[in-house]
C-alpha cells in the first residue's frame, strides 16, 4: 500500500515551532545562497516571500526563538550617532599599483618577485593567483565560530569603523558560515554595486523623485558609511571575498587560490573570474583576457590583481611600508575622465534620428583622444542638464561610443560669483533640421526625434550612402566619409543608384583625388555589382532591418520581387519578424521613390543569385544561437556562420544566458571563459560538424 506523499504544507502544523523556525531559516539561507552567491535562483520570488513572512510571524509569536543570525534580522538596528573604531588584529594593507597598463607592467612585477626570491633564468616560472580588482570599498568580516560578529572598514589600515549593522543588510554576505567553521576567521573583500543594480536603483529613485547615486563606487562606499542601517538596506550591495585577516583554529591551505576555494566552501561569494597562472606570460594573458571581457562584466573593475600563489613564498617576500611585495594591481586605461563642453550640437542619422552631441575639449580616455560625446536624446540631455562651459565626466568603455556621464555641478560657470556668472541656458532641441531645414518631429511615445526631410536631407542621404557602401552591405572599399561628403555636396550623387552611373571624370575632379585612387573606387563599385540578396536588402537601409533580419528575409523569400510583394501577414511568418519590422518593410516598398532607386540599381547591373522561396527550414538547429570563438582547424568563421545560418541557426557576437552553443577553436579567449561560467555547451569543430549532421 502506498500513501500519498506528504506535502510541506501538511507537514507544517505537525512540526514544533522551534523545528519549523530552524527549517525555514535553513531553507531561506539556501535560497539566498543560490540567488545572491551562485546567481541561480531556485524558487519564485513570491514563494520566497511566503517563507520569509512565515518565519517572521513565527518569530513574533515565539520571541524566545529569536536569533541574531536569522535571515529576518538583517535590518534590525537603529540609526547610530557615530561609528565606533575597530582595531584590526592584522592590518588591512593596500596593494602597489602598476600604472604601466601594457604587458611590460606585468613583466616588471614578475621580475621584481624573482629578484627578491633570488631566482635566475634557469629557475621555474612562479605560480600566481590572478583575480579582478574590484572597485568598491574594502571590508573585513569577523566570524567567530562561524557567526558574523563584526564588520569593519579599512580606515587607515590599523583602525577602521564598525559597520556591522550595515554589512548585515548585504544579502550576499552570510550571517553564518556553512560547514565546520574555525574559532576565528576574518574575511577580507570588497563591497560594491553592480552596474545593472546601480541603473535599476537609480531608475527607481528617479521615478520616486529621490536622490540618485553618482556612480557605483561612491554608492557602495556611501551606503556602508550610512549611520542608518535602514538606508543601507535599500541599497543593492554586493560583495566578493579576496583574502584573509586574523585566523584561529584553522589549518590554512598552502596557496592563495586554496584559501579562496575554502572561502567559497564556507558559503562566501568569491568571483568566478580568477585563475592560477605561471610566469609573466600567464599574467599578461590574464590581463588581456579580462580586458577583452571588461565590458561584459556586470560590475566595474579598474584592473586585475596578481598574487604570488604560495603562502610560504608570500611570507618570504614580506612587505615594504604598507604594501606586500607579493601582490600588485595591474591597471587598465581609465574609462572615465573630466573635460569641458565647448558646444552642444545635433547630429542627423541615416534614418533622420536627431542625436545631441557634446563637443569637448580633447581628452584622453579609454585609450583614445575623445572630442565628441553622445547625449543620446533630448530627454537624456535634459536629465543630465549638460550646458556649454560645463565640466563633465566622459566615459568611453571598449568600443562603445563615448558618452557624457554627468556634469560636475560645483564647477558650473555662474554658480560661483567670482567668474562673472557666465552660465549658459539649458539645452533645447532645435525645431528644424540644422542640415536641411525640414521640421524635426518626435512621436508621442518615442524618445528619438527625427528630421522629416527623408532622403531630401543631405545628412540622411550621406548616411544612407555610407550604410549602402559599408562592408557588411555592398562592401564598396574606399567609399568613406570624406568621399561621400564630397560627392553629395558637389551634387554628383543623390541616391545609391547614382554610384553606378558616375564616371571617372566626376571623381577625378574632386579635391585631393588622384587618378589612381579614383580608378580604384570605380573598380570597387564595379565589383560590388555582384552581391547577394541578403546584402542588398541590408544595404537598402530599411528601418529596423539589420543584417540578421535581412538574411532571414532573403532566405524566406528567395527573391527581391517576392519580398517586395509581401504583405505584413506574410512578412510575419519569417522567424523573428514582428509587426514593427513588417510594417517598416511594407512602408519602405510602398514609397515610389524607393522602388525607383531599386529599379535603377538593377538596371545599373547590380545582381544576385535568386532562389526559390524557402518554406521555413526546420532543423535541430533552427532558432538556436551560436557563438564562434578562436580559430577552428579547417573552417573559417564565415564558413561556420554560413553553415549555421543555412540550417536556420543564428550567430551572436557575445556569450549570454541565451547562447545555446559556443564553438571554440584554438586561442579561444574570454568568450570561452564566459561560456564555461554560464554552463553553455562548448563544441570543438568535430562536435560542431556532428551536431549539424544530426
Ligand atoms: S588584496 C595584501 N585583492 O584594492 C593585499 N585587494 O590597495 C590586500 N581590491 O582597497 C588587498 N580588489 O579593497 C585585494 N582582488 C583584490 C582586490 C583588492 C580590489 C582593493 C582593496 C584595497 C585596494 C588595495
XYZ file of C-alpha atoms and ligand atoms in Angstrom:
718
model
C 0.000 0.000 0.000
C 1.296 3.415 -0.829
C 0.462 6.606 0.986
C 0.192 9.909 -0.824
C 3.432 11.888 -0.475
C 3.204 14.289 2.400
C 3.471 17.886 1.213
C 5.362 20.605 3.072
C 2.011 22.295 3.738
C 0.528 19.348 5.579
C 3.790 18.668 7.396
C 3.851 22.150 8.836
C 1.311 22.025 11.652
C 2.797 18.783 12.911
C 6.175 20.468 13.497
C 7.134 22.149 16.709
C 7.587 25.919 16.207
C 11.295 25.610 17.053
C 11.763 22.936 14.415
C 9.757 24.838 11.845
C 11.725 28.036 12.520
C 15.005 26.160 12.088
C 13.767 24.522 8.885
C 12.583 27.846 7.477
C 15.858 29.574 8.281
C 17.811 26.847 6.605
C 15.623 26.883 3.554
C 15.766 30.691 3.224
C 19.541 30.638 3.584
C 19.809 28.049 0.843
C 17.706 30.213 -1.455
C 19.733 33.309 -0.507
C 22.933 31.480 -1.346
C 21.557 30.274 -4.668
C 20.225 33.721 -5.526
C 22.942 36.047 -4.290
C 26.091 33.960 -4.417
C 25.523 31.423 -7.173
C 23.356 33.782 -9.231
C 20.980 30.885 -9.913
C 17.591 31.467 -8.234
C 15.869 28.264 -7.159
C 12.329 29.429 -6.355
C 9.978 32.186 -7.490
C 10.155 35.461 -5.543
C 6.589 35.065 -4.298
C 7.358 31.681 -2.766
C 10.469 33.114 -1.115
C 8.418 35.968 0.326
C 5.902 33.476 1.685
C 8.649 31.550 3.540
C 10.055 34.808 4.846
C 6.689 36.007 6.123
C 6.003 32.680 7.799
C 9.349 32.832 9.593
C 8.775 36.401 10.729
C 5.299 35.546 12.038
C 6.648 32.562 13.996
C 9.452 34.652 15.480
C 6.974 37.334 16.568
C 4.751 34.712 18.107
C 7.632 32.981 19.875
C 10.174 35.660 20.823
C 12.234 33.084 22.711
C 13.173 31.631 19.286
C 14.793 34.885 18.096
C 18.389 34.670 16.983
C 20.813 37.296 15.703
C 21.705 35.222 12.660
C 18.136 34.688 11.482
C 17.574 35.962 7.931
C 14.873 38.255 9.357
C 17.462 40.056 11.459
C 19.430 41.623 8.610
C 17.830 45.005 9.207
C 17.224 45.385 12.884
C 19.434 48.116 14.201
C 18.614 51.719 14.996
C 20.454 54.670 13.466
C 23.805 55.211 15.150
C 25.100 58.535 16.481
C 28.525 57.615 15.076
C 30.618 54.546 14.185
C 32.877 53.025 16.825
C 36.516 52.488 15.967
C 37.758 48.923 15.374
C 41.400 47.971 15.640
C 42.446 45.397 13.047
C 44.340 42.458 14.574
C 46.069 42.004 11.233
C 46.453 45.344 9.445
C 44.495 45.881 6.216
C 47.146 46.559 3.642
C 46.899 48.226 0.309
C 48.354 46.926 -2.943
C 51.008 48.549 -5.020
C 49.577 49.761 -8.315
C 51.334 49.144 -11.579
C 50.456 52.204 -13.640
C 52.101 50.886 -16.793
C 48.923 49.457 -18.357
C 50.830 47.481 -21.010
C 52.292 43.959 -20.841
C 55.549 45.446 -19.571
C 53.747 46.222 -16.302
C 53.230 42.506 -15.666
C 56.817 41.682 -16.638
C 58.132 44.304 -14.245
C 56.208 42.722 -11.348
C 57.323 39.170 -12.153
C 60.892 40.463 -12.496
C 60.769 42.129 -9.060
C 59.373 38.993 -7.407
C 62.046 36.804 -8.996
C 64.803 39.185 -7.936
C 63.534 39.295 -4.360
C 63.463 35.500 -4.288
C 66.937 35.423 -5.845
C 65.830 33.253 -8.736
C 67.690 33.175 -12.003
C 66.540 32.489 -15.541
C 67.010 28.735 -15.179
C 64.552 28.573 -12.262
C 60.948 27.620 -12.923
C 58.212 30.178 -13.524
C 56.412 31.490 -10.447
C 52.831 30.467 -9.881
C 50.388 33.341 -9.440
C 46.786 33.549 -8.331
C 45.166 36.151 -10.557
C 41.880 37.883 -9.914
C 39.941 41.065 -10.603
C 40.465 44.400 -8.921
C 37.013 45.317 -7.697
C 36.080 48.943 -7.464
C 34.233 49.469 -4.211
C 35.035 49.571 -0.517
C 37.335 47.181 1.381
C 35.673 45.399 4.313
C 36.842 42.979 6.964
C 34.272 40.438 8.204
C 34.864 38.734 11.528
C 33.318 35.281 12.007
C 33.613 33.723 15.451
C 32.744 30.034 15.479
C 31.101 30.641 12.137
C 28.947 33.551 13.280
C 29.296 37.029 11.768
C 30.059 39.167 14.805
C 31.614 42.274 13.345
C 32.366 44.071 10.118
C 34.779 46.950 9.782
C 36.013 49.323 7.105
C 39.684 49.598 6.328
C 40.152 53.090 7.747
C 43.863 53.852 7.867
C 44.672 50.141 7.734
C 45.251 49.906 11.502
C 41.900 51.163 12.726
C 38.631 51.161 10.825
C 34.979 51.787 11.642
C 32.443 49.308 12.938
C 29.844 48.984 10.175
C 28.355 45.666 11.297
C 24.731 46.850 11.162
C 25.073 47.924 7.553
C 27.001 44.878 6.451
C 24.314 42.621 7.912
C 21.902 44.065 5.334
C 24.032 42.743 2.460
C 22.259 39.571 1.374
C 25.345 38.179 -0.305
C 27.224 38.130 2.981
C 26.323 35.050 5.033
C 25.372 35.727 8.647
C 26.960 32.411 9.447
C 29.387 30.161 7.624
C 28.481 26.738 6.324
C 30.438 23.614 7.216
C 32.809 23.322 10.146
C 33.929 26.862 10.848
C 37.168 27.924 12.570
C 37.132 29.545 16.036
C 38.044 32.832 14.365
C 38.054 33.716 10.701
C 38.443 37.226 9.358
C 37.494 37.513 5.722
C 38.522 40.464 3.623
C 36.840 41.577 0.497
C 35.140 44.326 -1.424
C 31.618 45.674 -1.132
C 30.394 47.050 -4.455
C 27.290 47.750 -6.516
C 26.865 46.037 -9.865
C 26.078 48.133 -12.955
C 22.583 46.705 -13.528
C 21.723 47.087 -9.835
C 23.007 50.642 -9.937
C 20.930 51.506 -13.021
C 17.836 49.848 -11.567
C 18.250 51.594 -8.227
C 18.719 54.998 -9.835
C 15.781 54.486 -12.201
C 13.556 53.739 -9.234
C 14.882 56.682 -7.272
C 14.163 58.937 -10.239
C 10.629 57.584 -10.507
C 10.116 58.372 -6.844
C 11.688 61.799 -7.275
C 14.507 60.905 -4.883
C 18.251 61.445 -4.981
C 20.288 59.135 -7.210
C 23.764 57.688 -6.660
C 26.583 59.339 -8.594
C 28.391 56.132 -9.549
C 28.542 52.540 -8.299
C 31.755 53.039 -6.362
C 30.609 56.087 -4.401
C 27.264 54.389 -3.972
C 28.872 51.373 -2.306
C 31.150 53.416 -0.055
C 28.376 55.849 0.877
C 25.946 53.044 1.688
C 28.336 51.328 4.067
C 29.102 54.592 5.788
C 25.400 55.293 6.434
C 24.533 55.744 10.067
C 21.012 54.473 9.438
C 21.034 50.756 8.530
C 17.545 51.077 7.044
C 19.024 53.298 4.330
C 21.888 50.874 3.711
C 19.364 48.035 3.438
C 17.736 49.710 0.425
C 20.992 49.858 -1.492
C 21.707 46.887 -3.774
C 25.103 45.975 -2.342
C 27.220 43.036 -3.463
C 30.390 41.506 -2.066
C 33.381 39.434 -3.180
C 35.881 37.900 -0.771
C 39.556 38.125 -1.796
C 41.661 37.423 1.270
C 42.092 36.768 4.975
C 42.791 38.675 8.191
C 43.169 37.006 11.567
C 42.542 33.253 11.754
C 42.477 30.932 14.751
C 41.755 27.207 14.773
C 42.007 26.634 11.066
C 44.540 24.703 9.043
C 45.400 27.217 6.348
C 45.552 25.985 2.761
C 49.047 26.313 1.297
C 48.073 28.611 -1.565
C 46.051 31.775 -2.002
C 43.853 30.034 -4.588
C 43.271 27.307 -1.980
C 42.193 29.976 0.514
C 39.650 31.364 -1.964
C 38.316 27.874 -2.684
C 37.910 27.332 1.062
C 36.105 30.670 1.475
C 33.707 29.663 -1.281
C 33.113 26.380 0.588
C 32.193 28.399 3.672
C 29.444 29.983 1.562
C 31.185 33.291 0.884
C 30.905 34.835 -2.577
C 34.187 34.536 -4.478
C 34.379 35.917 -8.011
C 34.455 33.232 -10.725
C 36.877 35.201 -12.876
C 40.085 34.033 -11.277
C 42.826 31.645 -12.291
C 46.190 30.204 -11.380
C 48.822 31.025 -13.998
C 52.563 30.665 -14.438
C 55.112 33.403 -15.003
C 54.875 36.798 -16.676
C 53.239 35.314 -19.787
C 50.420 33.919 -17.688
C 49.886 37.336 -16.098
C 49.896 39.102 -19.456
C 47.455 36.611 -20.878
C 45.027 37.098 -17.984
C 45.339 40.894 -18.191
C 44.443 40.772 -21.896
C 41.657 38.231 -21.443
C 39.921 40.251 -18.759
C 40.411 43.444 -20.690
C 38.573 41.893 -23.631
C 35.632 40.966 -21.430
C 35.680 44.017 -19.186
C 32.537 45.471 -20.707
C 30.659 42.212 -20.369
C 31.222 42.083 -16.623
C 28.254 43.235 -14.613
C 30.447 45.341 -12.322
C 33.238 47.883 -12.691
C 36.879 46.932 -12.316
C 39.878 49.165 -12.776
C 42.404 46.398 -13.291
C 43.434 42.915 -12.268
C 45.389 41.751 -9.225
C 48.315 39.337 -9.296
C 49.270 37.492 -6.101
C 52.109 35.030 -5.583
C 50.095 31.850 -5.032
C 52.236 30.093 -2.426
C 51.556 31.457 1.070
C 55.074 30.353 2.105
C 56.595 32.476 -0.657
C 54.312 35.362 0.325
C 55.815 35.187 3.804
C 59.329 35.174 2.448
C 58.604 38.208 0.292
C 57.037 40.239 3.108
C 56.167 43.931 2.906
C 57.545 47.331 2.067
C 55.821 50.000 4.139
C 52.109 49.198 3.797
C 52.314 47.151 0.632
C 53.073 43.450 0.217
C 55.864 42.622 -2.228
C 53.884 39.575 -3.369
C 50.910 41.400 -4.864
C 50.297 44.085 -7.432
C 47.295 45.698 -9.072
C 47.744 45.959 -12.831
C 45.508 48.700 -14.177
C 43.616 49.285 -17.391
C 43.387 52.661 -19.088
C 40.785 54.771 -17.270
C 37.358 54.700 -18.890
C 36.262 57.991 -17.398
C 37.847 61.421 -17.499
C 36.991 65.073 -16.877
C 36.780 67.641 -19.640
C 34.774 70.707 -20.626
C 31.893 71.172 -23.057
C 32.669 73.603 -25.874
C 29.396 73.310 -27.741
C 26.292 71.184 -27.993
C 25.198 70.301 -31.493
C 22.819 67.839 -33.027
C 23.686 65.117 -35.497
C 21.338 63.704 -38.088
C 21.493 59.942 -38.582
C 20.649 57.697 -41.511
C 17.001 57.435 -40.542
C 16.808 61.095 -39.555
C 17.330 60.395 -35.865
C 18.493 63.554 -34.128
C 21.221 62.980 -31.568
C 22.501 65.778 -29.353
C 26.286 65.636 -29.215
C 28.628 67.472 -26.857
C 31.763 68.876 -28.494
C 34.521 68.546 -25.924
C 37.954 69.869 -25.181
C 40.100 66.897 -26.323
C 40.673 64.378 -23.551
C 42.484 61.026 -23.434
C 40.123 58.343 -22.161
C 39.729 54.600 -22.715
C 42.921 54.611 -24.755
C 41.932 57.254 -27.341
C 41.519 61.027 -27.616
C 37.865 61.926 -27.443
C 36.423 65.193 -28.792
C 32.716 64.325 -29.059
C 30.399 62.501 -26.727
C 26.812 61.498 -27.286
C 23.992 62.796 -25.146
C 21.715 60.091 -26.624
C 18.465 62.035 -26.961
C 16.585 65.115 -25.843
C 15.291 63.614 -22.599
C 18.739 62.377 -21.584
C 20.335 65.717 -22.410
C 17.790 67.489 -20.234
C 18.037 64.994 -17.427
C 21.810 65.358 -17.317
C 21.394 69.112 -17.821
C 24.614 69.455 -19.778
C 25.419 73.044 -20.779
C 28.146 74.782 -22.719
C 31.056 75.587 -20.403
C 30.283 72.714 -18.031
C 32.911 70.379 -16.695
C 31.684 66.849 -17.386
C 32.657 63.242 -16.795
C 33.032 61.434 -20.117
C 33.109 57.687 -20.374
C 34.453 55.539 -23.161
C 34.225 51.845 -22.412
C 35.611 49.430 -25.007
C 34.315 50.176 -28.465
C 31.239 51.899 -27.147
C 30.587 55.464 -28.355
C 31.870 57.972 -25.777
C 29.105 59.412 -23.629
C 28.668 62.203 -21.126
C 28.039 60.550 -17.766
C 27.277 63.606 -15.685
C 28.009 67.259 -15.045
C 30.254 68.324 -12.189
C 27.794 70.912 -10.896
C 30.238 72.521 -8.478
C 32.294 73.623 -11.456
C 29.452 75.145 -13.447
C 30.315 78.695 -14.518
C 27.967 81.226 -12.967
C 27.425 79.210 -9.837
C 30.471 80.942 -8.446
C 30.176 84.750 -8.259
C 33.901 85.184 -8.877
C 33.785 84.061 -12.503
C 31.370 86.761 -13.630
C 28.357 84.461 -13.864
C 28.642 83.004 -17.324
C 26.023 80.282 -17.021
C 24.610 79.021 -20.312
C 20.938 78.189 -20.858
C 19.644 74.631 -20.718
C 19.822 72.600 -23.911
C 16.862 72.728 -26.253
C 16.320 70.611 -29.314
C 16.090 72.749 -32.463
C 12.702 72.841 -34.217
C 14.251 72.500 -37.663
C 16.933 70.186 -39.013
C 20.274 72.032 -38.947
C 21.236 70.366 -42.230
C 18.169 70.645 -44.462
C 15.805 72.882 -42.519
C 12.948 70.354 -42.503
C 10.827 70.121 -39.382
C 12.043 67.959 -36.509
C 9.332 65.779 -35.039
C 9.120 63.402 -32.136
C 6.215 60.942 -31.932
C 4.484 60.978 -28.518
C 5.640 57.548 -27.450
C 9.221 57.691 -28.750
C 12.424 59.018 -27.235
C 14.038 59.857 -30.558
C 13.219 62.992 -32.522
C 13.688 62.817 -36.289
C 14.287 65.118 -39.204
C 11.280 64.774 -41.507
C 13.359 65.534 -44.613
C 13.985 61.888 -45.546
C 16.401 61.500 -48.457
C 15.891 65.161 -49.278
C 18.108 65.820 -46.254
C 21.782 65.677 -47.297
C 22.786 64.382 -43.866
C 20.438 61.421 -44.172
C 21.471 60.914 -47.768
C 25.143 60.761 -46.790
C 24.473 58.309 -44.000
C 22.301 56.181 -46.256
C 25.089 56.078 -48.854
C 27.707 55.186 -46.266
C 25.496 52.407 -44.999
C 24.859 51.166 -48.531
C 28.597 51.006 -49.224
C 29.578 49.569 -45.831
C 31.492 46.324 -45.531
C 28.591 44.156 -44.439
C 26.274 45.697 -47.037
C 27.538 46.256 -50.617
C 31.141 46.333 -49.444
C 32.471 49.165 -51.623
C 36.023 49.601 -50.467
C 37.282 53.167 -50.271
C 33.896 54.861 -50.262
C 34.247 56.505 -46.877
C 33.016 59.601 -45.006
C 35.126 62.156 -46.815
C 34.367 60.956 -50.317
C 30.625 60.596 -49.713
C 30.645 64.087 -48.249
C 32.285 65.490 -51.388
C 30.106 63.502 -53.771
C 26.906 64.650 -52.120
C 27.988 68.248 -51.553
C 29.016 68.539 -55.199
C 25.683 67.061 -56.280
C 27.429 64.213 -58.110
C 25.306 61.609 -56.411
C 21.970 61.693 -54.669
C 20.972 58.058 -54.378
C 22.900 54.795 -54.271
C 21.873 54.196 -57.876
C 23.912 57.235 -58.940
C 27.072 55.450 -57.770
C 26.764 53.046 -60.684
C 26.279 55.868 -63.177
C 29.165 58.144 -62.348
C 32.260 58.253 -64.459
C 35.946 58.679 -63.762
C 35.881 62.342 -64.676
C 33.381 63.255 -61.989
C 35.556 61.754 -59.287
C 38.948 62.823 -60.505
C 37.828 66.422 -60.442
C 37.147 66.244 -56.728
C 39.610 67.951 -54.486
C 42.588 65.853 -53.403
C 41.615 62.890 -55.567
C 44.362 61.177 -57.506
C 43.527 59.423 -60.761
C 44.697 56.108 -59.367
C 42.506 56.172 -56.323
C 39.560 57.335 -58.438
C 40.161 54.277 -60.592
C 40.273 52.049 -57.529
C 36.954 53.354 -56.335
C 35.294 52.781 -59.647
C 36.689 49.249 -59.665
C 35.330 48.670 -56.165
C 31.925 49.966 -57.230
C 32.004 47.691 -60.265
C 32.918 44.721 -58.103
C 30.062 45.394 -55.711
C 27.543 44.815 -58.513
C 27.755 41.096 -57.906
C 26.289 40.598 -54.486
C 23.818 38.519 -52.507
C 20.161 39.174 -51.885
C 20.737 39.400 -48.136
C 23.429 42.051 -48.528
C 21.261 44.006 -50.949
C 18.284 44.002 -48.597
C 20.507 45.081 -45.718
C 22.101 47.799 -47.879
C 18.707 49.385 -48.607
C 18.698 50.653 -45.039
C 15.114 49.767 -44.247
C 14.331 50.866 -40.724
C 14.504 48.035 -38.187
C 16.035 45.658 -40.741
C 19.530 44.784 -39.569
C 21.895 42.259 -41.026
C 20.317 39.244 -39.336
C 16.794 40.213 -40.385
C 17.975 40.871 -43.934
C 19.347 37.328 -44.037
C 16.116 35.884 -42.673
C 14.118 37.787 -45.271
C 16.403 36.728 -48.117
C 16.220 33.100 -47.037
C 12.478 33.147 -46.667
C 11.535 34.936 -49.871
C 14.370 33.829 -52.142
C 13.859 36.826 -54.440
C 13.577 40.576 -54.144
C 10.269 40.604 -56.020
C 8.877 38.115 -53.553
C 9.879 40.336 -50.671
C 8.546 43.481 -52.336
C 5.176 41.847 -52.907
C 4.771 40.542 -49.365
C 2.150 41.973 -47.057
C 2.515 42.362 -43.328
C 1.000 38.959 -42.507
C 3.276 37.166 -44.900
C 6.319 39.017 -43.529
C 5.459 37.991 -40.010
C 5.795 34.350 -40.968
C 9.537 34.941 -41.094
C 11.245 33.953 -37.832
C 11.862 36.955 -35.581
C 9.862 39.338 -37.781
C 7.122 41.007 -35.746
C 4.601 43.731 -36.577
C 7.139 46.567 -36.215
C 9.674 45.143 -38.664
C 6.902 44.033 -41.005
C 5.387 47.492 -41.091
C 8.810 49.093 -41.744
C 9.308 46.785 -44.717
C 5.833 47.393 -46.123
C 6.225 51.144 -45.748
C 9.634 51.117 -47.399
C 8.388 49.347 -50.509
C 5.234 51.474 -50.637
C 7.408 54.520 -51.263
C 7.631 55.092 -55.069
C 10.971 56.836 -54.695
C 12.498 53.699 -53.146
C 11.150 51.487 -55.938
C 12.655 53.844 -58.472
C 16.091 53.625 -56.841
C 15.865 49.823 -56.722
C 14.927 49.646 -60.412
C 17.820 51.923 -61.309
C 20.213 49.768 -59.291
C 19.042 46.658 -61.116
C 19.258 48.444 -64.454
C 22.758 49.593 -63.496
C 23.861 45.974 -63.231
C 23.525 45.161 -59.532
C 22.561 41.495 -59.337
C 22.495 38.470 -57.083
C 21.569 34.831 -57.413
C 17.913 34.285 -56.644
C 16.405 31.128 -55.304
C 13.018 29.669 -54.637
C 11.198 30.907 -51.584
C 12.063 28.637 -48.744
C 9.301 27.067 -46.794
C 10.535 27.595 -43.279
C 13.552 25.344 -42.894
C 13.223 23.449 -39.728
C 16.091 21.534 -38.259
C 17.541 20.732 -34.921
C 19.490 23.978 -35.259
C 16.529 26.248 -36.088
C 16.298 29.103 -33.635
C 19.446 28.063 -31.758
C 22.067 30.710 -31.006
C 25.749 30.009 -31.550
C 28.852 31.981 -30.636
C 32.084 31.340 -32.527
C 35.408 31.937 -30.834
C 39.032 31.117 -31.526
C 40.438 29.576 -34.713
C 38.860 26.347 -35.929
C 41.153 23.763 -37.542
C 39.573 23.727 -41.011
C 36.598 26.100 -41.116
C 36.840 29.864 -41.364
C 34.490 31.848 -39.201
C 32.395 32.874 -42.206
C 32.073 29.264 -43.365
C 30.927 28.121 -39.932
C 28.492 31.029 -39.812
C 27.047 30.165 -43.213
C 26.582 26.535 -42.173
C 24.701 27.548 -39.043
C 22.533 30.056 -40.836
C 21.741 27.663 -43.649
C 20.059 25.441 -41.066
C 18.148 28.313 -39.515
C 20.501 28.949 -36.592
C 21.833 32.309 -35.513
C 25.327 33.520 -34.765
C 25.784 36.073 -31.992
C 28.837 38.139 -31.156
C 28.900 37.609 -27.426
C 28.035 34.905 -24.942
C 24.982 35.327 -22.735
C 22.431 33.188 -20.967
C 20.624 32.954 -24.300
C 23.564 31.265 -26.043
C 22.889 27.611 -26.872
C 26.335 26.590 -28.127
C 29.829 28.019 -28.189
C 32.048 26.658 -30.947
C 35.605 27.101 -29.735
C 38.866 26.757 -31.595
C 42.482 27.454 -30.775
C 43.226 30.535 -28.700
C 39.624 30.998 -27.682
C 39.595 33.785 -25.124
C 37.123 35.389 -22.779
C 34.065 34.103 -24.617
C 35.086 30.566 -23.735
C 35.592 31.516 -20.087
C 32.227 33.157 -20.009
C 30.563 30.142 -21.628
C 32.135 27.885 -19.021
C 30.957 30.234 -16.305
C 27.392 30.134 -17.623
C 27.439 26.407 -18.262
C 26.838 26.826 -22.017
C 27.578 23.740 -24.156
C 31.004 24.071 -25.757
C 31.826 22.297 -29.012
C 35.033 21.800 -30.946
C 34.901 21.683 -34.736
C 34.373 17.938 -34.847
C 31.468 18.036 -32.395
C 30.068 21.034 -34.241
C 30.041 19.144 -37.543
C 28.402 16.166 -35.850
C 25.706 18.408 -34.413
C 24.945 19.871 -37.836
C 24.697 16.416 -39.350
C 22.014 15.363 -36.876
S 44.138 42.186 -1.823
C 47.504 42.469 0.826
N 42.577 41.723 -3.870
O 42.315 47.295 -3.640
C 46.629 42.841 -0.270
N 42.537 43.901 -2.918
O 45.019 48.765 -2.444
C 45.337 43.335 0.229
N 40.955 45.438 -4.019
O 41.231 48.848 -1.040
C 44.306 43.570 -0.782
N 40.206 44.001 -5.493
O 39.865 46.752 -1.315
C 42.985 42.641 -2.979
N 41.232 41.152 -5.685
C 41.634 42.054 -4.776
C 41.135 43.364 -4.747
C 41.613 44.268 -3.808
C 40.116 45.234 -5.034
C 41.107 46.718 -3.293
C 41.142 46.604 -1.814
C 42.001 47.748 -1.372
C 42.774 48.068 -2.577
C 44.210 47.711 -2.299
